[in-house]
């Protein structure tokens, strides 16, 4: 536990003294802020139109749903940005240790591969949580000017974090395969993109294989979270996905001693 | 304290370490000597559990490096060939981090960090980012890292590389001072270093052990020949052929081709036979001009080269 904490703090510190965490957080906030603004403006235009329309024709319109349009849009966007952001957060974790030779220090010190791995994973995950937490501002703004339902917001956050954990595990795995950070980014981005689009394979495969593919799709499982439904099946998917890739990473790091 | 038996390591199909066995007693300093690519680093990496052996066993303090890797790692301080430093940390933070991952009690941490900084003379750079340090300072930080948990066994891969002459002396003194309570293996290419610091030397070449002995014994025992330096006016190959005709001569090495048909040779002959008079008359009698002749002592360097070079003139 103490060892894991030491690794965790080392990684955290390294994130915060390099500009990468700040740059990524800023980019994330700017892009999602811009889209938040855009979505909100278009939503309010639409509402205005609705109001005029119903007063002019005296018709009862179906109520507009803030959750469906604004919140789902924002969270969808967050997942999409994470796809680009997380490989950049994870690229360093093992690749840099290998390149600089500090992996030799870690592996000859009395700490286990699991402690190192979990320390690194948690550091990255906590940083991700912090970046995602910045978007709470948007929800507060919505709360001030509108009346969003907090249920789906909270479940969407939970889904986003679970998905983030899965992304991070793929990123760490990619980082453990190489000593080149750029290669690590390319591998993890490629792999994540594949898990992102794999659900669409149903177009050309039969419905049987299509079900498998859509089960493996990393975004398929977040849909329910966005609707406010926390389904254990989806949570289990993300957790086992994360566990699987962390296990692969563990094997890769350990196997260095078998070569 | 350290027992290595029939250790063999393949990288793919290349044989890096070939069936080596040796022991190091508690409190001893063992020097690991060999040319580039001899397998020194590989052997040390196996001892420190970084690599797994292909065959054979190694035990440190009674624990097998493979089966009880964690117990071994608790007892070893290791300075790899390239100091394993994080270039974005300050020296003090780095050592503190090391103290933590090496299981030092939280309340002793600060004191231990201070102690090793003092010992390795790096206190004046304690707030400097390691990436900005010179190679020699990085080396000292690396050494401090190996010492921080006061390990029973120290494995130092070329500890004095990159240091200035004064620091080399300091570090050697430091290492000698650590012997007794610590068991030390150090590798080096520098021969005087071995005779100065080590009680025993393992000479390793192409993955095999060429000799194991004390530095003193190596110098006397391996001195299987007397050696003369001569400078002769005459064609190199003919002169050496003539010299080789003498039964007492073991080998002839052409040292350098000099101007005007002069050549220098190193003549090795059997021990305790003075061939100088005979050699002189042989050379002059063959019609060459003898310009200089003097005996040369054999240094540890030459013994080393003899043991590790294949093309010996014999
Ligand atoms: N990771 C590796 N993969 C493949 N071959 C390796 C690896 N590490 C070492 N070797 C090979 O093993 C042999 C021994 O290398 P090693 O680094 O142990 O030599 P050394 O005695 O430490 O040399 P030096 O004095 O240059 O440090 C070399 O031929 C080297 O090419
Ligand atoms: Mg080496």
Coordinates of C-alpha atoms and ligand atoms in Angstrom, one line a residue:
Chain A
X1 CA 0.0 0.0 0.0
X2 CA 2.8 2.4 1.0
X3 CA 4.7 1.4 -2.2
X4 CA 1.7 2.0 -4.3
X5 CA 1.2 5.4 -2.7
X6 CA 4.8 6.3 -3.4
X7 CA 4.3 5.5 -7.1
X8 CA 1.0 7.3 -7.2
X9 CA 2.5 10.5 -5.8
X10 CA 5.5 10.3 -8.1
X11 CA 3.2 10.1 -11.1
X12 CA 0.9 12.8 -9.8
X13 CA 3.8 15.1 -9.2
X14 CA 5.2 14.4 -12.6
X15 CA 1.8 15.2 -14.3
X16 CA 1.6 18.5 -12.5
X17 CA 5.1 19.7 -13.1
X18 CA 5.0 19.1 -16.8
X19 CA 2.7 21.3 -18.8
X20 CA 0.8 18.4 -20.3
X21 CA -1.9 18.1 -17.7
X22 CA -2.6 21.8 -17.8
X23 CA -2.6 22.0 -21.6
X24 CA -4.9 19.0 -21.9
X25 CA -7.2 20.3 -19.2
X26 CA -7.3 23.7 -20.9
X27 CA -8.0 22.3 -24.3
X28 CA -10.6 20.0 -22.9
X29 CA -12.4 22.9 -21.1
X30 CA -12.2 25.2 -24.1
X31 CA -13.6 22.6 -26.6
X32 CA -16.3 21.4 -24.3
X33 CA -17.1 24.9 -23.2
X34 CA -17.5 26.1 -26.8
X35 CA -19.8 23.2 -27.6
X36 CA -21.7 23.7 -24.4
X37 CA -22.3 27.3 -25.4
X38 CA -23.3 26.2 -28.9
X39 CA -25.7 23.5 -27.7
X40 CA -27.3 25.8 -25.1
X41 CA -27.7 28.6 -27.6
X42 CA -29.3 26.3 -30.2
X43 CA -31.5 24.9 -27.5
X44 CA -32.7 28.3 -26.4
X45 CA -33.4 29.4 -30.0
X46 CA -35.4 26.3 -30.4
X47 CA -37.3 27.0 -27.2
X48 CA -38.0 30.5 -28.4
X49 CA -39.3 29.2 -31.7
X50 CA -41.4 26.8 -29.8
X51 CA -42.9 29.5 -27.7
X52 CA -43.7 31.7 -30.7
X53 CA -45.0 28.8 -32.6
X54 CA -47.4 27.7 -29.9
X55 CA -48.6 31.2 -29.1
X56 CA -49.2 32.0 -32.8
X57 CA -51.1 28.8 -33.5
X58 CA -52.5 28.2 -30.1
X59 CA -51.2 24.7 -30.2
X60 CA -49.9 22.6 -27.4
X61 CA -46.3 21.5 -28.2
X62 CA -44.6 18.5 -26.6
X63 CA -42.3 19.8 -23.8
X64 CA -38.6 20.3 -24.7
X65 CA -36.2 18.2 -22.7
X66 CA -33.1 20.0 -21.4
X67 CA -31.6 16.6 -20.4
X68 CA -32.0 14.9 -23.7
X69 CA -30.6 17.7 -25.8
X70 CA -28.0 19.6 -23.8
X71 CA -26.8 17.1 -21.3
X72 CA -26.6 14.1 -23.6
X73 CA -24.8 16.3 -26.1
X74 CA -22.2 17.5 -23.6
X75 CA -21.5 14.0 -22.3
X76 CA -21.2 12.5 -25.7
X77 CA -18.7 15.2 -26.5
X78 CA -16.7 14.4 -23.3
X79 CA -16.4 10.8 -24.3
X80 CA -15.2 11.8 -27.7
X81 CA -12.5 14.2 -26.3
X82 CA -11.4 11.5 -23.9
X83 CA -10.6 9.4 -26.8
X84 CA -7.9 11.8 -27.8
X85 CA -6.9 13.0 -24.4
X86 CA -6.3 9.8 -22.6
X87 CA -3.7 8.4 -24.9
X88 CA -1.7 11.5 -24.2
X89 CA -2.1 11.1 -20.4
X90 CA -1.0 7.5 -20.5
X91 CA 1.7 7.5 -23.1
X92 CA 4.5 8.4 -20.6
X93 CA 3.7 5.9 -17.9
X94 CA 5.8 2.9 -18.9
X95 CA 7.4 4.1 -22.1
X96 CA 9.3 6.8 -20.4
X97 CA 10.5 4.5 -17.6
X98 CA 11.8 2.1 -20.2
X99 CA 13.5 4.8 -22.3
X100 CA 15.3 6.4 -19.4
X101 CA 16.2 3.1 -17.7
X102 CA 14.3 3.9 -14.5
X103 CA 12.3 0.7 -15.0
X104 CA 15.5 -1.0 -13.9
X105 CA 15.2 0.9 -10.6
X106 CA 11.6 0.0 -10.1
X107 CA 12.0 -3.6 -11.0
X108 CA 15.0 -4.1 -8.7
X109 CA 13.4 -2.3 -5.8
X110 CA 11.3 -4.3 -3.3
X111 CA 8.0 -3.4 -4.9
X112 CA 5.8 -5.6 -6.9
X113 CA 4.7 -5.1 -10.5
X114 CA 1.1 -4.8 -9.2
X115 CA 1.9 -2.0 -6.8
X116 CA 3.7 -0.1 -9.6
X117 CA 0.9 -0.7 -12.1
X118 CA -1.9 0.3 -9.7
X119 CA -0.1 3.4 -8.6
X120 CA 0.3 4.5 -12.2
X121 CA -3.2 3.6 -13.1
X122 CA -4.7 5.4 -10.1
X123 CA -2.6 8.5 -10.7
X124 CA -3.9 8.8 -14.3
X125 CA -7.4 8.0 -13.2
X126 CA -7.4 10.7 -10.5
X127 CA -6.1 13.2 -13.0
X128 CA -8.9 12.2 -15.4
X129 CA -11.4 12.7 -12.6
X130 CA -10.1 16.1 -11.9
X131 CA -10.3 17.2 -15.5
X132 CA -13.9 15.8 -15.9
X133 CA -14.8 17.5 -12.6
X134 CA -14.1 20.8 -14.3
X135 CA -17.3 20.3 -16.3
X136 CA -19.4 20.5 -13.2
X137 CA -19.3 24.2 -13.8
X138 CA -21.5 23.7 -16.9
X139 CA -24.0 21.7 -14.9
X140 CA -24.1 24.5 -12.3
X141 CA -24.8 27.0 -15.0
X142 CA -27.6 24.9 -16.3
X143 CA -29.0 24.6 -12.7
X144 CA -28.9 28.4 -12.4
X145 CA -30.7 29.1 -15.6
X146 CA -32.8 26.0 -16.1
X147 CA -34.0 23.0 -14.3
X148 CA -31.9 19.9 -15.4
X149 CA -32.7 16.5 -13.9
X150 CA -29.7 15.6 -11.7
X151 CA -30.3 11.8 -11.9
X152 CA -29.1 11.4 -15.5
X153 CA -26.3 13.9 -14.9
X154 CA -24.9 11.9 -12.1
X155 CA -25.3 8.6 -13.9
X156 CA -23.6 10.2 -16.9
X157 CA -20.7 11.2 -14.8
X158 CA -20.4 7.7 -13.4
X159 CA -20.5 6.3 -16.9
X160 CA -17.9 8.7 -18.1
X161 CA -15.5 7.8 -15.4
X162 CA -16.0 4.1 -15.9
X163 CA -15.4 4.6 -19.6
X164 CA -12.3 6.7 -18.7
X165 CA -10.9 3.9 -16.6
X166 CA -11.3 1.5 -19.6
X167 CA -9.6 4.0 -21.9
X168 CA -6.7 4.5 -19.4
X169 CA -6.2 0.7 -19.1
X170 CA -5.8 0.5 -22.9
X171 CA -3.4 3.5 -22.8
X172 CA -1.2 2.0 -20.1
X173 CA -1.1 -1.3 -21.9
X174 CA 0.1 0.5 -25.1
X175 CA 2.7 2.4 -23.1
X176 CA 4.1 -0.9 -21.6
X177 CA 4.7 -2.2 -25.1
X178 CA 7.2 0.3 -26.3
X179 CA 9.8 2.8 -25.1
X180 CA 8.6 5.4 -27.5
X181 CA 5.8 7.7 -26.3
X182 CA 4.7 8.5 -29.8
X183 CA 4.3 4.9 -30.6
X184 CA 2.4 4.4 -27.4
X185 CA -0.1 7.2 -28.4
X186 CA -0.6 5.7 -31.8
X187 CA -1.2 2.2 -30.5
X188 CA -3.6 3.3 -27.8
X189 CA -5.5 5.7 -30.0
X190 CA -5.8 3.1 -32.7
X191 CA -7.0 0.5 -30.3
X192 CA -9.5 2.8 -28.7
X193 CA -10.8 3.9 -32.1
X194 CA -11.3 0.3 -33.0
X195 CA -13.3 -0.4 -29.8
X196 CA -15.2 2.8 -30.6
X197 CA -16.4 1.9 -34.1
X198 CA -16.6 -1.9 -33.6
X199 CA -20.3 -1.6 -33.0
X200 CA -20.8 -0.4 -36.5
X201 CA -19.5 -3.7 -37.8
X202 CA -23.0 -5.0 -37.5
X203 CA -23.6 -3.3 -40.9
X204 CA -21.7 -5.9 -42.7
X205 CA -21.7 -8.9 -40.3
X206 CA -24.7 -11.0 -39.6
X207 CA -26.8 -10.1 -36.6
X208 CA -25.2 -12.9 -34.5
X209 CA -21.6 -11.7 -34.8
X210 CA -22.9 -8.2 -34.8
X211 CA -24.2 -8.7 -31.2
X212 CA -20.7 -9.7 -30.1
X213 CA -19.3 -6.7 -31.8
X214 CA -21.7 -4.3 -30.4
X215 CA -21.2 -5.8 -27.0
X216 CA -17.5 -5.1 -27.3
X217 CA -18.1 -1.5 -28.4
X218 CA -16.8 0.8 -25.8
X219 CA -19.5 3.5 -26.4
X220 CA -22.5 1.2 -26.7
X221 CA -22.4 0.7 -22.9
X222 CA -22.5 4.4 -22.1
X223 CA -25.9 5.1 -23.8
X224 CA -27.9 3.9 -20.8
X225 CA -25.8 6.0 -18.4
X226 CA -26.7 9.0 -20.4
X227 CA -30.3 8.2 -20.1
X228 CA -30.0 8.0 -16.3
X229 CA -30.0 4.3 -16.1
X230 CA -27.2 2.6 -14.2
X231 CA -27.2 -1.0 -15.5
X232 CA -24.8 -3.3 -13.7
X233 CA -24.2 -5.1 -17.0
X234 CA -22.6 -1.9 -18.4
X235 CA -20.6 -1.2 -15.2
X236 CA -19.4 -4.8 -15.3
X237 CA -18.4 -4.4 -18.9
X238 CA -16.2 -1.4 -18.2
X239 CA -14.7 -2.8 -15.1
X240 CA -13.8 -6.1 -16.7
X241 CA -12.5 -4.4 -19.7
X242 CA -10.2 -2.3 -17.4
X243 CA -9.2 -5.4 -15.5
X244 CA -8.4 -7.3 -18.6
X245 CA -6.1 -4.6 -20.0
X246 CA -4.4 -4.1 -16.7
X247 CA -3.8 -7.8 -16.6
X248 CA -2.3 -7.7 -20.1
X249 CA -0.1 -4.8 -18.9
X250 CA 1.0 -6.8 -15.9
X251 CA 2.0 -9.7 -18.1
X252 CA 3.9 -7.5 -20.5
X253 CA 5.9 -5.8 -17.7
X254 CA 6.6 -9.1 -16.0
X255 CA 7.6 -10.8 -19.1
X256 CA 10.6 -8.5 -19.4
X257 CA 12.4 -10.8 -17.1
X258 CA 11.8 -13.8 -19.3
X259 CA 13.5 -12.5 -22.4
Chain B
X1 CA 26.6 -14.3 0.8
X2 CA 26.3 -14.5 -3.0
X3 CA 26.4 -17.9 -4.7
X4 CA 26.3 -18.2 -8.5
X5 CA 26.1 -21.6 -10.0
X6 CA 26.3 -22.4 -13.7
X7 CA 24.6 -19.2 -14.7
X8 CA 23.8 -19.0 -18.4
X9 CA 21.9 -16.4 -20.2
X10 CA 20.8 -16.4 -23.8
X11 CA 19.4 -13.3 -25.6
X12 CA 17.5 -15.0 -28.4
X13 CA 20.4 -17.1 -29.8
X14 CA 23.2 -15.0 -28.6
X15 CA 25.0 -16.3 -25.5
X16 CA 25.7 -13.4 -23.2
X17 CA 26.7 -15.4 -20.1
X18 CA 28.1 -18.8 -20.4
X19 CA 28.0 -21.2 -17.5
X20 CA 29.7 -19.0 -14.8
X21 CA 30.0 -19.9 -11.2
X22 CA 31.5 -18.0 -8.3
X23 CA 30.9 -17.1 -4.7
X24 CA 31.3 -13.9 -2.7
X25 CA 31.8 -14.1 1.0
X26 CA 30.2 -11.7 3.4
X27 CA 32.1 -8.5 3.7
X28 CA 34.1 -9.1 0.6
X29 CA 34.6 -6.8 -2.4
X30 CA 34.6 -8.6 -5.7
X31 CA 35.8 -7.0 -8.9
X32 CA 34.2 -7.9 -12.1
X33 CA 36.5 -7.2 -14.9
X34 CA 36.0 -7.7 -18.6
X35 CA 36.0 -6.0 -22.0
X36 CA 32.9 -4.5 -23.6
X37 CA 30.2 -7.0 -24.1
X38 CA 31.7 -9.5 -21.8
X39 CA 28.5 -10.1 -19.9
X40 CA 29.2 -8.1 -16.7
X41 CA 26.0 -6.1 -16.9
X42 CA 24.0 -9.1 -17.8
X43 CA 25.3 -11.1 -14.8
X44 CA 24.5 -8.2 -12.5
X45 CA 21.1 -7.8 -13.9
X46 CA 20.4 -11.4 -13.1
X47 CA 21.7 -11.0 -9.6
X48 CA 19.4 -8.0 -9.1
X49 CA 16.4 -9.9 -10.4
X50 CA 16.0 -7.6 -13.4
X51 CA 16.6 -10.4 -15.9
X52 CA 15.9 -14.1 -15.4
X53 CA 18.7 -16.6 -16.2
X54 CA 18.3 -19.1 -18.9
X55 CA 20.0 -21.8 -16.9
X56 CA 21.7 -22.0 -13.5
X57 CA 20.9 -20.5 -10.2
X58 CA 22.0 -17.5 -8.2
X59 CA 21.4 -16.9 -4.5
X60 CA 21.8 -13.7 -2.5
X61 CA 21.9 -14.0 1.3
X62 CA 20.5 -17.5 0.9
X63 CA 17.5 -16.4 -1.2
X64 CA 17.1 -17.5 -4.8
X65 CA 16.9 -14.5 -7.1
X66 CA 14.2 -16.2 -9.0
X67 CA 12.0 -17.8 -6.3
X68 CA 12.4 -15.2 -3.6
X69 CA 13.0 -12.2 -5.7
X70 CA 11.3 -9.8 -3.3
X71 CA 13.5 -10.9 -0.4
X72 CA 16.6 -10.5 -2.6
X73 CA 15.6 -7.1 -3.7
X74 CA 15.1 -5.9 -0.1
X75 CA 18.7 -6.7 0.6
X76 CA 20.4 -5.4 -2.6
X77 CA 21.4 -1.9 -3.5
X78 CA 22.0 -1.6 -7.2
X79 CA 23.6 1.0 -9.3
X80 CA 22.9 0.2 -12.9
X81 CA 25.2 1.1 -15.8
X82 CA 23.2 4.3 -16.5
X83 CA 22.1 6.0 -13.3
X84 CA 18.3 5.3 -13.1
X85 CA 17.3 8.8 -12.2
X86 CA 14.1 10.8 -13.0
X87 CA 15.3 13.9 -14.7
X88 CA 12.3 15.9 -13.6
X89 CA 12.9 15.4 -9.8
X90 CA 15.1 17.2 -7.5
X91 CA 17.9 15.2 -5.9
X92 CA 16.3 15.4 -2.5
X93 CA 12.8 14.3 -3.8
X94 CA 14.4 11.5 -5.8
X95 CA 16.2 10.1 -2.8
X96 CA 13.1 10.5 -0.7
X97 CA 11.1 8.5 -3.3
X98 CA 13.8 5.8 -3.2
X99 CA 13.6 5.7 0.5
X100 CA 9.9 5.1 0.2
X101 CA 10.0 2.3 -2.4
X102 CA 12.8 0.6 -0.5
X103 CA 10.7 0.3 2.5
X104 CA 12.5 2.6 4.9
X105 CA 10.5 3.5 8.0
X106 CA 8.8 6.9 7.4
X107 CA 10.3 8.4 10.5
X108 CA 13.9 7.5 9.4
X109 CA 13.4 8.7 5.9
X110 CA 14.6 12.2 6.3
X111 CA 17.7 11.2 8.3
X112 CA 18.7 8.5 5.8
X113 CA 18.3 10.9 2.9
X114 CA 20.6 13.4 4.7
X115 CA 23.1 10.7 5.4
X116 CA 23.5 9.4 1.9
X117 CA 23.6 13.0 0.5
X118 CA 26.5 13.7 2.9
X119 CA 28.2 10.4 2.0
X120 CA 28.0 10.9 -1.7
X121 CA 28.8 14.6 -1.5
X122 CA 25.7 15.8 -3.2
X123 CA 24.2 18.0 -0.5
X124 CA 25.1 21.1 -2.4
X125 CA 22.9 20.1 -5.3
X126 CA 20.0 18.7 -3.3
X127 CA 17.4 21.2 -4.7
X128 CA 18.7 20.9 -8.3
X129 CA 16.6 19.1 -10.9
X130 CA 18.5 15.9 -11.7
X131 CA 18.2 16.5 -15.5
X132 CA 20.3 19.5 -15.1
X133 CA 23.2 17.8 -13.3
X134 CA 26.4 16.8 -14.9
X135 CA 27.1 13.1 -15.6
X136 CA 29.3 12.8 -12.6
X137 CA 26.7 14.2 -10.2
X138 CA 24.1 11.9 -11.7
X139 CA 26.4 9.0 -11.0
X140 CA 26.7 10.1 -7.4
X141 CA 23.0 10.4 -7.1
X142 CA 22.7 6.9 -8.5
X143 CA 25.2 5.7 -5.9
X144 CA 23.3 7.5 -3.1
X145 CA 20.1 5.7 -4.3
X146 CA 21.9 2.3 -4.0
X147 CA 23.0 3.1 -0.5
X148 CA 19.9 4.6 0.9
X149 CA 18.4 1.5 2.6
X150 CA 21.8 0.4 3.9
X151 CA 21.6 -2.9 2.0
X152 CA 23.6 -6.0 2.9
X153 CA 24.7 -6.4 -0.7
X154 CA 25.8 -3.7 -3.1
X155 CA 26.0 -4.3 -6.8
X156 CA 27.7 -1.5 -8.6
X157 CA 28.0 -1.5 -12.4
X158 CA 30.9 0.7 -13.3
X159 CA 30.5 3.0 -10.2
X160 CA 33.3 5.4 -11.1
X161 CA 32.5 6.0 -14.7
X162 CA 32.0 9.7 -15.5
X163 CA 33.6 11.0 -12.3
X164 CA 36.5 13.4 -12.1
X165 CA 39.8 12.0 -10.7
X166 CA 39.2 13.5 -7.2
X167 CA 35.8 12.0 -7.1
X168 CA 37.0 8.6 -8.3
X169 CA 39.3 8.5 -5.3
X170 CA 36.5 9.6 -3.0
X171 CA 34.2 7.0 -4.4
X172 CA 36.8 4.2 -4.2
X173 CA 37.4 5.2 -0.6
X174 CA 33.7 5.2 0.1
X175 CA 33.4 1.7 -1.4
X176 CA 36.3 0.4 0.6
X177 CA 34.8 1.9 3.7
X178 CA 31.6 0.0 3.0
X179 CA 33.3 -3.4 2.8
X180 CA 33.1 -5.5 5.9
X181 CA 29.5 -4.9 6.8
X182 CA 28.5 -4.9 3.2
X183 CA 29.2 -7.4 0.5
X184 CA 30.1 -5.7 -2.8
X185 CA 30.3 -6.6 -6.4
X186 CA 31.6 -4.0 -8.7
X187 CA 32.3 -4.1 -12.4
X188 CA 34.9 -2.0 -14.2
X189 CA 37.2 -1.8 -17.2
X190 CA 39.8 0.1 -15.2
X191 CA 42.4 -2.3 -13.9
X192 CA 44.0 -0.2 -11.2
X193 CA 40.6 0.3 -9.7
X194 CA 40.4 -3.5 -9.2
X195 CA 43.8 -3.7 -7.5
X196 CA 43.0 -0.7 -5.4
X197 CA 39.5 -1.7 -4.2
X198 CA 38.9 -5.3 -4.6
X199 CA 40.0 -8.3 -2.6
X200 CA 39.2 -10.7 -5.4
X201 CA 38.8 -10.4 -9.2
X202 CA 36.7 -12.3 -11.6
X203 CA 37.9 -11.8 -15.1
X204 CA 35.2 -12.5 -17.5
X205 CA 35.4 -12.5 -21.3
X206 CA 32.7 -13.4 -23.9
X207 CA 30.5 -14.6 -21.1
X208 CA 33.0 -17.0 -19.6
X209 CA 35.2 -16.7 -16.5
X210 CA 38.8 -16.4 -17.6
X211 CA 40.3 -16.2 -14.1
X212 CA 39.3 -15.8 -10.4
X213 CA 41.9 -14.7 -8.0
X214 CA 43.3 -11.9 -5.8
X215 CA 44.8 -9.0 -7.8
X216 CA 48.3 -9.8 -6.3
X217 CA 48.1 -13.5 -7.3
X218 CA 47.0 -12.6 -10.7
X219 CA 49.9 -10.4 -11.3
X220 CA 52.5 -13.0 -10.1
X221 CA 50.9 -16.2 -11.2
X222 CA 49.9 -15.2 -14.6
X223 CA 53.3 -13.8 -15.2
X224 CA 54.3 -16.9 -17.2
X225 CA 57.0 -15.0 -19.1
X226 CA 59.7 -12.5 -18.9
X227 CA 59.4 -9.7 -21.3
X228 CA 61.9 -7.6 -23.2
X229 CA 61.5 -4.6 -25.3
X230 CA 63.9 -4.3 -28.2
X231 CA 64.3 -1.9 -31.1
X232 CA 65.9 -3.3 -34.2
X233 CA 66.9 -2.0 -37.6
X234 CA 65.6 -4.5 -40.0
X235 CA 62.4 -5.8 -41.6
X236 CA 59.8 -6.7 -39.0
X237 CA 58.8 -10.2 -40.2
X238 CA 62.3 -11.4 -40.8
X239 CA 63.5 -10.2 -37.4
X240 CA 60.7 -11.8 -35.6
X241 CA 61.2 -15.0 -37.5
X242 CA 64.9 -15.0 -36.4
X243 CA 64.0 -14.3 -32.8
X244 CA 61.4 -17.1 -32.7
X245 CA 64.1 -19.6 -33.7
X246 CA 65.4 -19.3 -30.1
X247 CA 64.0 -22.1 -28.0
X248 CA 63.5 -20.0 -24.9
X249 CA 61.3 -17.5 -26.7
X250 CA 57.6 -17.9 -26.2
X251 CA 56.3 -15.1 -28.3
X252 CA 57.2 -12.0 -30.3
X253 CA 54.9 -9.0 -30.7
X254 CA 55.7 -6.2 -33.2
X255 CA 55.0 -3.0 -31.2
X256 CA 55.3 -0.3 -33.8
X257 CA 56.7 0.2 -37.2
X258 CA 59.2 3.0 -36.9
X259 CA 60.8 5.2 -39.5
X260 CA 63.8 4.1 -41.5
X261 CA 63.3 0.4 -41.3
X262 CA 63.4 0.4 -37.5
X263 CA 61.0 -1.8 -35.6
X264 CA 60.2 -2.3 -32.0
X265 CA 59.3 -5.7 -30.6
X266 CA 58.2 -7.2 -27.3
X267 CA 59.8 -10.6 -26.7
X268 CA 58.3 -12.9 -24.2
X269 CA 60.6 -15.7 -22.9
X270 CA 60.4 -18.5 -20.4
X271 CA 60.5 -17.4 -16.7
X272 CA 63.8 -17.2 -14.9
X273 CA 66.0 -17.5 -18.0
X274 CA 68.0 -14.4 -19.0
X275 CA 68.1 -14.5 -22.7
X276 CA 69.5 -11.0 -23.2
X277 CA 73.0 -11.9 -24.2
X278 CA 71.9 -14.6 -26.5
X279 CA 69.2 -12.4 -28.1
X280 CA 71.6 -9.6 -28.7
X281 CA 74.1 -11.9 -30.5
X282 CA 71.3 -13.5 -32.4
X283 CA 70.1 -10.2 -33.8
X284 CA 73.5 -8.8 -34.5
X285 CA 74.7 -12.2 -35.9
X286 CA 71.7 -12.2 -38.3
X287 CA 72.8 -8.9 -39.7
X288 CA 70.4 -6.5 -38.1
X289 CA 71.2 -3.5 -36.0
X290 CA 70.2 -3.7 -32.3
X291 CA 69.3 -0.2 -31.2
X292 CA 67.8 -0.7 -27.7
X293 CA 67.0 -3.5 -25.3
X294 CA 65.3 -3.3 -21.9
X295 CA 63.2 -5.6 -19.7
X296 CA 59.6 -4.6 -19.1
X297 CA 57.4 -5.6 -16.2
X298 CA 54.1 -7.1 -16.9
X299 CA 51.2 -4.9 -15.7
X300 CA 47.8 -6.0 -14.8
X301 CA 46.6 -4.4 -18.0
X302 CA 48.7 -6.8 -20.0
X303 CA 47.6 -9.8 -18.0
X304 CA 44.1 -8.7 -18.6
X305 CA 44.7 -8.4 -22.3
X306 CA 46.4 -11.7 -22.4
X307 CA 43.4 -13.3 -20.8
X308 CA 40.9 -11.6 -22.9
X309 CA 42.5 -11.4 -26.3
X310 CA 42.3 -14.3 -28.6
X311 CA 45.0 -13.5 -31.1
X312 CA 47.9 -14.0 -28.9
X313 CA 51.3 -14.4 -30.5
X314 CA 52.3 -17.8 -29.2
Ligands
LIG1 N1 18.7 -6.8 -23.8 C1 19.6 -7.4 -24.6 N2 19.2 -8.0 -25.7 C2 20.0 -8.6 -26.6 N3 21.3 -8.8 -26.3 C3 21.8 -8.2 -25.2 C4 21.0 -7.5 -24.3 N4 21.7 -7.1 -23.3 C5 23.0 -7.5 -23.5 N5 23.1 -8.2 -24.7 C6 24.3 -8.8 -25.3 O1 24.9 -9.6 -24.3 C7 26.3 -9.4 -24.3 C8 26.8 -9.0 -23.0 O2 26.4 -7.7 -22.7 P1 26.7 -6.9 -21.3 O3 25.9 -5.7 -21.4 O4 26.4 -7.8 -20.2 O5 28.2 -6.6 -21.4 P2 29.2 -5.8 -20.4 O6 30.2 -6.7 -19.9 O7 28.3 -5.1 -19.4 O8 29.8 -4.7 -21.4 P3 30.2 -3.2 -21.1 O9 31.6 -3.2 -20.6 O10 30.2 -2.6 -22.5 O11 29.2 -2.6 -20.2 C9 26.6 -8.4 -25.4 O12 27.0 -9.2 -26.6 C10 25.3 -7.8 -25.7 O13 25.1 -7.4 -27.0
LIG2 MG1 28.0 -3.2 -18.9

